[in-house]
PDB file of C-alpha atoms in Angstrom:
ATOM      1  CA  MET A   1      65.761-210.893  18.523  1.00 89.00           C
ATOM      2  CA  ILE A   2      64.351-213.265  15.830  1.00 89.00           C
ATOM      3  CA  SER A   3      61.520-215.896  16.208  1.00 90.00           C
ATOM      4  CA  ALA A   4      62.575-219.383  15.808  1.00 89.00           C
ATOM      5  CA  ILE A   5      59.980-219.912  13.187  1.00 88.00           C
ATOM      6  CA  ASP A   6      61.819-217.112  11.233  1.00 90.00           C
ATOM      7  CA  LEU A   7      65.374-219.001  11.028  1.00 89.00           C
ATOM      8  CA  ARG A   8      66.775-219.527   7.742  1.00 87.00           C
ATOM      9  CA  ALA A   9      70.067-221.144   6.689  1.00 82.00           C
ATOM     10  CA  GLY A  10      72.869-218.403   6.932  1.00 79.00           C
ATOM     11  CA  ASN A  11      71.507-216.722   9.944  1.00 86.00           C
ATOM     12  CA  THR A  12      73.643-215.851  12.807  1.00 88.00           C
ATOM     13  CA  VAL A  13      72.516-216.311  16.458  1.00 92.00           C
ATOM     14  CA  ILE A  14      73.511-216.322  19.786  1.00 92.00           C
ATOM     15  CA  TYR A  15      72.627-219.802  21.507  1.00 93.00           C
ATOM     16  CA  GLU A  16      73.407-220.942  25.017  1.00 91.00           C
ATOM     17  CA  GLY A  17      75.841-217.682  25.073  1.00 89.00           C
ATOM     18  CA  GLU A  18      77.740-218.852  21.994  1.00 89.00           C
ATOM     19  CA  LEU A  19      77.893-217.597  18.522  1.00 89.00           C
ATOM     20  CA  PHE A  20      76.072-219.871  15.975  1.00 90.00           C
ATOM     21  CA  ILE A  21      75.462-219.856  12.016  1.00 86.00           C
ATOM     22  CA  VAL A  22      72.393-221.735  11.020  1.00 89.00           C
ATOM     23  CA  HIS A  23      73.136-224.463   8.646  1.00 86.00           C
ATOM     24  CA  GLU A  24      69.503-226.019   8.205  1.00 89.00           C
ATOM     25  CA  ALA A  25      66.018-224.811   9.711  1.00 90.00           C
ATOM     26  CA  HIS A  26      62.944-226.632   9.345  1.00 91.00           C
ATOM     27  CA  ARG A  27      59.438-226.533  10.876  1.00 91.00           C
ATOM     28  CA  VAL A  28      58.257-230.185  12.059  1.00 90.00           C
ATOM     29  CA  SER A  29      54.570-230.797  12.885  1.00 89.00           C
ATOM     30  CA  LYS A  30      53.490-234.485  14.004  1.00 85.00           C
ATOM     31  CA  GLY A  31      50.041-234.980  14.164  1.00 82.00           C
ATOM     32  CA  ASN A  32      48.403-233.646  17.660  1.00 82.00           C
ATOM     33  CA  TRP A  33      51.781-232.498  18.865  1.00 84.00           C
ATOM     34  CA  ARG A  34      53.199-229.041  19.098  1.00 87.00           C
ATOM     35  CA  SER A  35      55.398-227.855  16.113  1.00 90.00           C
ATOM     36  CA  TYR A  36      58.821-227.108  16.567  1.00 92.00           C
ATOM     37  CA  VAL A  37      61.922-226.017  14.715  1.00 93.00           C
ATOM     38  CA  GLN A  38      64.443-228.491  14.209  1.00 94.00           C
ATOM     39  CA  THR A  39      67.888-226.818  13.190  1.00 94.00           C
ATOM     40  CA  LYS A  40      71.635-227.647  12.740  1.00 93.00           C
ATOM     41  CA  LEU A  41      73.723-224.982  13.934  1.00 93.00           C
ATOM     42  CA  LYS A  42      77.751-224.444  13.598  1.00 88.00           C
ATOM     43  CA  ASN A  43      79.522-222.962  16.498  1.00 87.00           C
ATOM     44  CA  PHE A  44      81.710-220.181  15.279  1.00 79.00           C
ATOM     45  CA  LYS A  45      84.353-220.486  17.565  1.00 77.00           C
ATOM     46  CA  THR A  46      85.039-224.548  17.490  1.00 78.00           C
ATOM     47  CA  GLY A  47      83.292-225.415  13.854  1.00 77.00           C
ATOM     48  CA  SER A  48      81.263-228.067  15.433  1.00 87.00           C
ATOM     49  CA  ILE A  49      77.925-228.810  14.249  1.00 90.00           C
ATOM     50  CA  ILE A  50      74.862-229.233  16.905  1.00 94.00           C
ATOM     51  CA  ASP A  51      71.361-230.334  16.333  1.00 95.00           C
ATOM     52  CA  ALA A  52      68.824-228.084  18.307  1.00 94.00           C
ATOM     53  CA  ARG A  53      64.867-228.047  18.689  1.00 94.00           C
ATOM     54  CA  PHE A  54      63.148-224.639  19.478  1.00 93.00           C
ATOM     55  CA  GLY A  55      59.370-224.329  19.964  1.00 91.00           C
ATOM     56  CA  VAL A  56      57.947-222.023  17.164  1.00 88.00           C
ATOM     57  CA  ASP A  57      57.342-218.962  19.494  1.00 89.00           C
ATOM     58  CA  ASP A  58      61.073-219.429  21.145  1.00 92.00           C
ATOM     59  CA  LYS A  59      63.112-215.942  20.568  1.00 93.00           C
ATOM     60  CA  LEU A  60      66.825-216.123  19.705  1.00 92.00           C
ATOM     61  CA  ASP A  61      69.321-212.971  19.831  1.00 91.00           C
ATOM     62  CA  VAL A  62      70.702-211.808  16.453  1.00 90.00           C
ATOM     63  CA  PRO A  63      74.234-210.479  16.889  1.00 90.00           C
ATOM     64  CA  PHE A  64      75.892-207.720  14.637  1.00 89.00           C
ATOM     65  CA  VAL A  65      78.249-209.841  12.537  1.00 86.00           C
ATOM     66  CA  GLU A  66      80.317-207.741   9.838  1.00 90.00           C
ATOM     67  CA  THR A  67      81.730-209.207   7.161  1.00 90.00           C
ATOM     68  CA  ARG A  68      85.340-207.679   5.793  1.00 93.00           C
ATOM     69  CA  ALA A  69      87.463-208.424   2.984  1.00 95.00           C
ATOM     70  CA  TYR A  70      90.965-209.358   3.823  1.00 95.00           C
ATOM     71  CA  GLU A  71      94.085-210.485   2.212  1.00 95.00           C
ATOM     72  CA  TYR A  72      96.316-213.105   3.341  1.00 94.00           C
ATOM     73  CA  LEU A  73      99.983-212.055   3.498  1.00 95.00           C
ATOM     74  CA  TYR A  74     102.189-214.731   5.375  1.00 93.00           C
ATOM     75  CA  PRO A  75     102.272-217.366   8.194  1.00 91.00           C
ATOM     76  CA  GLU A  76     103.933-216.422  11.534  1.00 92.00           C
ATOM     77  CA  GLY A  77     104.172-219.197  13.818  1.00 90.00           C
ATOM     78  CA  ASP A  78     100.572-220.401  15.016  1.00 89.00           C
ATOM     79  CA  HIS A  79      99.096-217.145  13.014  1.00 92.00           C
ATOM     80  CA  LEU A  80      98.494-215.957   9.651  1.00 93.00           C
ATOM     81  CA  VAL A  81      99.045-212.410   8.959  1.00 94.00           C
ATOM     82  CA  VAL A  82      96.342-210.516   7.014  1.00 94.00           C
ATOM     83  CA  MET A  83      95.603-207.207   5.878  1.00 95.00           C
ATOM     84  CA  ASP A  84      92.131-205.268   5.997  1.00 93.00           C
ATOM     85  CA  LEU A  85      91.515-204.171   2.414  1.00 94.00           C
ATOM     86  CA  GLU A  86      90.001-200.918   3.639  1.00 93.00           C
ATOM     87  CA  SER A  87      91.991-199.462   6.329  1.00 93.00           C
ATOM     88  CA  TYR A  88      95.342-201.666   5.423  1.00 94.00           C
ATOM     89  CA  ASP A  89      95.701-202.737   9.015  1.00 93.00           C
ATOM     90  CA  GLN A  90      97.585-205.978   9.790  1.00 94.00           C
ATOM     91  CA  ILE A  91      96.205-208.507  12.184  1.00 93.00           C
ATOM     92  CA  PRO A  92      97.316-212.019  13.291  1.00 93.00           C
ATOM     93  CA  LEU A  93      94.640-214.609  12.944  1.00 91.00           C
ATOM     94  CA  ASP A  94      94.283-218.156  14.345  1.00 87.00           C
ATOM     95  CA  LYS A  95      95.051-220.950  12.064  1.00 86.00           C
ATOM     96  CA  ASP A  96      92.374-222.641  13.515  1.00 81.00           C
ATOM     97  CA  LEU A  97      89.845-220.419  12.112  1.00 81.00           C
ATOM     98  CA  VAL A  98      90.909-221.449   8.508  1.00 83.00           C
ATOM     99  CA  GLY A  99      90.770-225.085   9.488  1.00 79.00           C
ATOM    100  CA  ASP A 100      91.430-227.605   6.184  1.00 83.00           C
ATOM    101  CA  GLY A 101      91.180-224.592   3.767  1.00 85.00           C
ATOM    102  CA  LEU A 102      94.997-223.588   5.078  1.00 89.00           C
ATOM    103  CA  LYS A 103      96.427-226.111   2.735  1.00 91.00           C
ATOM    104  CA  PHE A 104      95.209-224.084  -0.346  1.00 92.00           C
ATOM    105  CA  LEU A 105      95.976-220.779   0.969  1.00 91.00           C
ATOM    106  CA  ARG A 106      98.900-218.804  -0.735  1.00 91.00           C
ATOM    107  CA  PRO A 107     100.148-215.404  -0.203  1.00 92.00           C
ATOM    108  CA  ASN A 108      97.995-212.239  -1.643  1.00 93.00           C
ATOM    109  CA  GLU A 109      94.629-214.671  -1.391  1.00 92.00           C
ATOM    110  CA  LYS A 110      91.633-212.839  -0.430  1.00 94.00           C
ATOM    111  CA  LEU A 111      89.407-213.829   2.499  1.00 93.00           C
ATOM    112  CA  SER A 112      86.307-212.727   3.954  1.00 92.00           C
ATOM    113  CA  CYS A 113      86.373-212.495   7.793  1.00 90.00           C
ATOM    114  CA  GLN A 114      83.291-212.299   9.997  1.00 87.00           C
ATOM    115  CA  ILE A 115      83.899-209.838  12.988  1.00 89.00           C
ATOM    116  CA  TYR A 116      81.856-209.880  15.969  1.00 87.00           C
ATOM    117  CA  GLN A 117      82.675-207.499  19.075  1.00 86.00           C
ATOM    118  CA  ASP A 118      85.921-206.672  17.137  1.00 87.00           C
ATOM    119  CA  LYS A 119      87.334-210.022  16.972  1.00 86.00           C
ATOM    120  CA  VAL A 120      87.435-212.082  14.140  1.00 86.00           C
ATOM    121  CA  VAL A 121      85.271-215.116  14.528  1.00 83.00           C
ATOM    122  CA  GLY A 122      85.130-216.853  10.801  1.00 81.00           C
ATOM    123  CA  VAL A 123      87.189-216.980   7.767  1.00 86.00           C
ATOM    124  CA  GLU A 124      85.886-217.856   4.368  1.00 86.00           C
ATOM    125  CA  LEU A 125      88.080-218.600   1.559  1.00 90.00           C
ATOM    126  CA  PRO A 126      87.047-218.073  -2.034  1.00 91.00           C
ATOM    127  CA  ASN A 127      85.052-221.495  -3.205  1.00 91.00           C
ATOM    128  CA  THR A 128      87.685-222.170  -5.862  1.00 93.00           C
ATOM    129  CA  VAL A 129      91.472-221.403  -6.232  1.00 93.00           C
ATOM    130  CA  GLU A 130      93.745-222.002  -8.935  1.00 94.00           C
ATOM    131  CA  LEU A 131      97.059-223.613  -7.965  1.00 94.00           C
ATOM    132  CA  LEU A 132     100.269-224.993  -9.989  1.00 95.00           C
ATOM    133  CA  VAL A 133     100.647-228.569 -10.037  1.00 95.00           C
ATOM    134  CA  LYS A 134     104.417-229.101  -8.824  1.00 95.00           C
ATOM    135  CA  ASP A 135     104.637-232.865  -8.886  1.00 94.00           C
ATOM    136  CA  THR A 136     102.331-235.924 -10.084  1.00 92.00           C
ATOM    137  CA  PRO A 137     103.400-239.444 -10.901  1.00 89.00           C
ATOM    138  CA  PRO A 138     103.590-240.235 -14.948  1.00 85.00           C
ATOM    139  CA  VAL A 139     100.467-241.840 -16.501  1.00 77.00           C
ATOM    140  CA  VAL A 140     100.294-245.535 -16.835  1.00 71.00           C
ATOM    141  CA  ARG A 141      99.677-246.051 -20.432  1.00 70.00           C
ATOM    142  CA  GLY A 142      96.764-248.489 -21.540  1.00 64.00           C
ATOM    143  CA  ALA A 143      95.097-248.435 -18.295  1.00 59.00           C
ATOM    144  CA  THR A 144      92.037-246.319 -19.347  1.00 59.00           C
ATOM    145  CA  ALA A 145      89.289-249.198 -19.048  1.00 56.00           C
ATOM    146  CA  THR A 146      88.883-247.497 -15.552  1.00 65.00           C
ATOM    147  CA  ASN A 147      88.156-244.242 -14.215  1.00 74.00           C
ATOM    148  CA  GLN A 148      91.780-243.443 -12.851  1.00 81.00           C
ATOM    149  CA  SER A 149      93.121-240.762 -10.750  1.00 87.00           C
ATOM    150  CA  LYS A 150      96.751-239.740  -9.274  1.00 90.00           C
ATOM    151  CA  ASP A 151      98.310-237.821  -6.451  1.00 92.00           C
ATOM    152  CA  ALA A 152      99.506-234.375  -7.404  1.00 94.00           C
ATOM    153  CA  ILE A 153     101.237-232.055  -4.920  1.00 94.00           C
ATOM    154  CA  LEU A 154     100.192-228.443  -5.549  1.00 95.00           C
ATOM    155  CA  GLU A 155     102.441-225.270  -5.124  1.00 94.00           C
ATOM    156  CA  THR A 156     101.043-224.953  -1.448  1.00 92.00           C
ATOM    157  CA  GLY A 157     101.958-228.618  -0.576  1.00 92.00           C
ATOM    158  CA  ALA A 158      98.198-229.792  -0.589  1.00 93.00           C
ATOM    159  CA  LYS A 159      97.574-233.340  -2.044  1.00 94.00           C
ATOM    160  CA  VAL A 160      94.784-233.388  -4.501  1.00 94.00           C
ATOM    161  CA  LYS A 161      93.614-236.478  -6.597  1.00 93.00           C
ATOM    162  CA  VAL A 162      93.769-235.245 -10.255  1.00 93.00           C
ATOM    163  CA  PRO A 163      92.607-236.905 -13.725  1.00 90.00           C
ATOM    164  CA  PRO A 164      95.799-238.827 -15.581  1.00 88.00           C
ATOM    165  CA  PHE A 165      96.100-235.956 -18.039  1.00 88.00           C
ATOM    166  CA  VAL A 166      97.256-233.680 -15.690  1.00 90.00           C
ATOM    167  CA  GLU A 167     101.120-232.953 -15.790  1.00 91.00           C
ATOM    168  CA  PRO A 168     103.356-230.854 -13.586  1.00 94.00           C
ATOM    169  CA  GLY A 169     103.516-226.935 -14.330  1.00 94.00           C
ATOM    170  CA  GLU A 170      99.878-226.802 -15.120  1.00 94.00           C
ATOM    171  CA  LYS A 171      97.362-224.779 -13.030  1.00 95.00           C
ATOM    172  CA  ILE A 172      94.325-226.505 -11.753  1.00 95.00           C
ATOM    173  CA  ARG A 173      91.206-225.163 -10.103  1.00 96.00           C
ATOM    174  CA  VAL A 174      90.405-226.838  -6.522  1.00 95.00           C
ATOM    175  CA  ASP A 175      87.282-226.633  -4.832  1.00 93.00           C
ATOM    176  CA  THR A 176      88.363-225.354  -1.307  1.00 89.00           C
ATOM    177  CA  ARG A 177      85.428-226.518   0.583  1.00 85.00           C
ATOM    178  CA  THR A 178      86.039-230.126  -0.251  1.00 88.00           C
ATOM    179  CA  GLY A 179      89.719-230.296  -1.252  1.00 90.00           C
ATOM    180  CA  GLU A 180      88.621-231.685  -4.666  1.00 92.00           C
ATOM    181  CA  TYR A 181      89.923-231.131  -8.177  1.00 94.00           C
ATOM    182  CA  VAL A 182      87.602-228.938 -10.537  1.00 94.00           C
ATOM    183  CA  GLU A 183      89.401-228.325 -13.691  1.00 94.00           C
ATOM    184  CA  ARG A 184      92.445-227.698 -15.567  1.00 92.00           C
ATOM    185  CA  VAL A 185      92.914-224.011 -16.072  1.00 91.00           C
ATOM    186  CA  ARG A 186      94.125-223.085 -19.500  1.00 84.00           C
TER     187      ARG A 186
END
């Protein structure tokens, strides 16, 4: 059990029978009113973020969530097949657990999986990945007065806005959380 006043971003808690990760938690005191803790909680199962308010003395259950390293192998229907890097067991993962990061995932990519009661409840991709640019339109010469970007199609099929100097065949680094171009890899 953890007291609501001790909640910090990154804590995992059980709230209303569901597993949540704390995104934000801060104490609020308004004059003569009782203090409370205002939080933003992300549901592990659905990915939705909710606002929750707790009294400073409220207690929440803290589940044991294990984080393990996995390697993505290949897609299979509505699932992704991943391999545990310690035991070499292969398990299917629901594609919804990866979410939008799926478009940046390629075989042999390392993942971190959160496991609760022998079930994978969350998947984290690396913050950035290096991907090959397959196709991008040619640069319009002389149009340098404004900050330009162009669409690039990556080896995984994802579309990303890139600067005009990026050409097909080059590797770029992409942020998997935002889906944005970070830099060209030399």
